[in-house]
């Protein structure tokens, strides 16, 4: 059982096996973001001010986790696409998250802006706050949302895990 699971879950299954999941939080106020428990108010303001919308609705990507035996197959990217699709249908304009340094390239490929000057650590794992403008992501990659149904995202390395003890 997860200590602080978020509001919504998207699970990726292979037959009857859980490949991975992503949880999404859609708080009404800035204080509702889990990131606010890790980063200062100043960092959170910097992150939220990256929105290009006057009336932004920001969702938070929570625990993006791929079970170890399924890593290296592009599943983290697929789950991010599913989170983006869900967020769009729920009216989100922006996504924020904190990303493990081992997988920052995947997040950057997805279009997220990583605030590399800020970080928190959990043991030996380092996390950076990140932001994605949904409008900018869709303008940059028009088929990003639909690609999840037709395209494999095979990567050499897909070690995506949130650093916790989910598995």
CSV table of C-alpha atoms in Angstrom, one decimal:
chain,number,residue,atom,x,y,z
A,1,UNK,CA,0.0,0.0,0.0
A,2,UNK,CA,1.3,3.4,-0.9
A,3,UNK,CA,1.6,6.0,1.9
A,4,UNK,CA,0.5,9.0,-0.2
A,5,UNK,CA,-0.9,7.6,-3.5
A,6,UNK,CA,-2.3,10.7,-5.3
A,7,UNK,CA,-5.8,11.0,-6.8
A,8,UNK,CA,-5.6,9.0,-10.0
A,9,UNK,CA,-3.7,5.9,-11.2
A,10,UNK,CA,-2.8,4.6,-14.6
A,11,UNK,CA,-1.5,1.1,-14.6
A,12,UNK,CA,0.3,-0.6,-17.5
A,13,UNK,CA,-0.3,-4.4,-17.6
A,14,UNK,CA,1.2,-7.3,-19.6
A,15,UNK,CA,-1.2,-10.2,-19.4
A,16,UNK,CA,-1.8,-10.4,-15.6
A,17,UNK,CA,1.4,-8.7,-14.6
A,18,UNK,CA,1.8,-5.1,-13.5
A,19,UNK,CA,4.5,-3.5,-15.6
A,20,UNK,CA,4.3,-0.1,-14.0
A,21,UNK,CA,2.1,2.8,-13.0
A,22,UNK,CA,1.9,6.5,-12.7
A,23,UNK,CA,-0.1,8.4,-10.2
A,24,UNK,CA,-1.5,11.9,-10.9
A,25,UNK,CA,-2.5,14.6,-8.5
A,26,UNK,CA,-4.9,17.4,-9.4
A,27,UNK,CA,-4.9,19.7,-6.4
A,28,UNK,CA,-7.1,22.8,-6.2
A,29,UNK,CA,-4.4,24.8,-4.4
A,30,UNK,CA,-0.6,25.0,-4.7
A,31,UNK,CA,-0.3,23.7,-1.1
A,32,UNK,CA,-1.9,20.5,-2.4
A,33,UNK,CA,1.1,19.5,-4.5
A,34,UNK,CA,3.3,16.8,-2.9
A,35,UNK,CA,6.3,18.5,-4.4
A,36,UNK,CA,5.7,21.3,-1.9
A,37,UNK,CA,6.7,18.9,0.9
A,38,UNK,CA,10.2,18.5,-0.8
A,39,UNK,CA,10.8,22.0,-2.3
A,40,UNK,CA,10.7,25.5,-0.8
A,41,UNK,CA,7.9,27.9,-1.6
A,42,UNK,CA,10.4,29.8,-3.8
A,43,UNK,CA,11.1,26.7,-5.9
A,44,UNK,CA,7.4,25.9,-6.2
A,45,UNK,CA,6.6,29.4,-7.3
A,46,UNK,CA,9.4,29.3,-9.9
A,47,UNK,CA,8.0,25.9,-11.1
A,48,UNK,CA,4.4,27.1,-11.3
A,49,UNK,CA,5.3,30.4,-13.0
A,50,UNK,CA,6.6,28.5,-16.0
A,51,UNK,CA,3.0,28.1,-17.1
A,52,UNK,CA,2.2,30.1,-20.2
A,53,UNK,CA,-1.6,30.2,-19.4
A,54,UNK,CA,-3.3,33.0,-17.6
A,55,UNK,CA,-5.8,30.6,-16.1
A,56,UNK,CA,-3.6,27.5,-15.6
A,57,UNK,CA,-4.7,24.2,-14.2
A,58,UNK,CA,-1.6,22.3,-13.1
A,59,UNK,CA,-1.6,18.5,-12.5
A,60,UNK,CA,1.3,16.7,-10.7
A,61,UNK,CA,2.8,13.5,-12.0
A,62,UNK,CA,3.5,11.4,-8.9
A,63,UNK,CA,5.2,8.0,-8.7
A,64,UNK,CA,6.2,6.9,-12.2
A,65,UNK,CA,7.4,3.4,-11.5
A,66,UNK,CA,8.4,0.5,-13.8
A,67,UNK,CA,8.9,-2.9,-12.3
A,68,UNK,CA,12.5,-3.9,-12.7
A,69,UNK,CA,12.1,-6.8,-15.1
A,70,UNK,CA,10.1,-4.6,-17.5
A,71,UNK,CA,12.7,-1.7,-17.7
A,72,UNK,CA,14.5,-0.9,-20.9
A,73,UNK,CA,11.4,-1.3,-23.1
A,74,UNK,CA,10.1,2.3,-23.2
A,75,UNK,CA,7.2,1.7,-20.8
A,76,UNK,CA,8.0,4.9,-18.7
A,77,UNK,CA,7.5,7.0,-21.8
A,78,UNK,CA,4.2,5.2,-22.6
A,79,UNK,CA,3.0,5.9,-19.1
A,80,UNK,CA,3.9,9.5,-19.4
A,81,UNK,CA,1.9,9.7,-22.7
A,82,UNK,CA,-1.1,8.1,-20.9
A,83,UNK,CA,-0.7,10.7,-18.0
A,84,UNK,CA,-0.6,13.5,-20.6
A,85,UNK,CA,-3.7,12.1,-22.3
A,86,UNK,CA,-5.6,11.8,-19.0
A,87,UNK,CA,-4.5,15.3,-18.0
A,88,UNK,CA,-5.7,16.8,-21.2
A,89,UNK,CA,-9.1,15.2,-20.9
A,90,UNK,CA,-9.4,16.6,-17.3
A,91,UNK,CA,-8.6,20.1,-18.5
A,92,UNK,CA,-5.0,20.4,-17.3
A,93,UNK,CA,-2.8,23.1,-18.9
A,94,UNK,CA,0.5,22.1,-17.2
A,95,UNK,CA,2.2,19.2,-15.6
A,96,UNK,CA,4.8,19.3,-12.9
A,97,UNK,CA,6.9,16.4,-11.4
A,98,UNK,CA,10.1,15.6,-9.7
A,99,UNK,CA,12.4,13.4,-11.8
A,100,UNK,CA,15.3,11.0,-10.8
A,101,UNK,CA,18.6,12.1,-12.4
A,102,UNK,CA,19.0,8.7,-13.9
A,103,UNK,CA,16.0,9.3,-16.2
A,104,UNK,CA,16.1,13.0,-16.9
A,105,UNK,CA,16.8,12.4,-20.6
A,106,UNK,CA,13.4,10.5,-20.9
A,107,UNK,CA,11.6,13.5,-19.3
A,108,UNK,CA,13.5,15.9,-21.5
A,109,UNK,CA,12.6,13.9,-24.6
A,110,UNK,CA,9.0,14.1,-23.4
A,111,UNK,CA,9.4,17.9,-23.4
A,112,UNK,CA,9.7,18.7,-19.7
A,113,UNK,CA,11.8,21.6,-18.5
A,114,UNK,CA,14.0,20.4,-15.8
A,115,UNK,CA,15.1,22.9,-13.1
A,116,UNK,CA,18.5,21.3,-12.7
A,117,UNK,CA,19.7,24.0,-10.2
A,118,UNK,CA,17.2,22.7,-7.7
A,119,UNK,CA,17.2,19.2,-6.3
A,120,UNK,CA,16.4,17.0,-3.3
A,121,UNK,CA,17.9,13.7,-2.3
A,122,UNK,CA,16.5,10.4,-1.0
A,123,UNK,CA,19.5,8.3,0.0
A,124,UNK,CA,21.7,8.3,-3.1
A,125,UNK,CA,18.9,9.2,-5.5
A,126,UNK,CA,18.7,12.9,-6.7
A,127,UNK,CA,15.4,14.4,-7.9
A,128,UNK,CA,14.9,17.6,-9.8
A,129,UNK,CA,11.6,19.6,-10.2
A,130,UNK,CA,10.2,19.6,-13.7
A,131,UNK,CA,7.5,21.4,-15.7
A,132,UNK,CA,5.6,20.7,-18.9
A,133,UNK,CA,3.4,23.2,-20.7
A,134,UNK,CA,0.8,20.9,-22.4
A,135,UNK,CA,0.1,23.5,-25.2
A,136,UNK,CA,3.9,23.8,-26.0
A,137,UNK,CA,4.3,20.0,-25.9
A,138,UNK,CA,1.5,19.5,-28.3
A,139,UNK,CA,2.7,22.2,-30.6
A,140,UNK,CA,6.2,20.7,-30.5
A,141,UNK,CA,5.0,17.1,-31.1
A,142,UNK,CA,1.5,17.1,-32.6
A,143,UNK,CA,1.2,13.3,-32.4
A,144,UNK,CA,2.5,12.9,-28.8
A,145,UNK,CA,-0.8,12.1,-27.4
A,146,UNK,CA,-2.0,9.8,-30.1
A,147,UNK,CA,1.3,8.0,-30.6
A,148,UNK,CA,0.8,5.8,-27.6
A,149,UNK,CA,-1.6,3.7,-29.6
A,150,UNK,CA,0.6,3.2,-32.6
A,151,UNK,CA,4.2,3.6,-31.7
A,152,UNK,CA,6.7,1.7,-29.6
A,153,UNK,CA,9.2,3.7,-27.7
A,154,UNK,CA,12.0,1.2,-27.3
A,155,UNK,CA,14.9,2.7,-25.4
A,156,UNK,CA,18.4,1.4,-24.7
A,157,UNK,CA,17.8,2.2,-21.0
A,158,UNK,CA,14.6,2.8,-19.2
A,159,UNK,CA,15.4,2.5,-15.5
A,160,UNK,CA,12.4,4.6,-14.5
A,161,UNK,CA,11.7,4.3,-10.8
A,162,UNK,CA,10.7,6.9,-8.2
A,163,UNK,CA,13.4,5.8,-5.7
A,164,UNK,CA,10.9,4.5,-3.2
A,165,UNK,CA,10.2,1.0,-2.0
A,166,UNK,CA,7.1,0.2,-4.1
A,167,UNK,CA,8.5,-3.1,-5.2
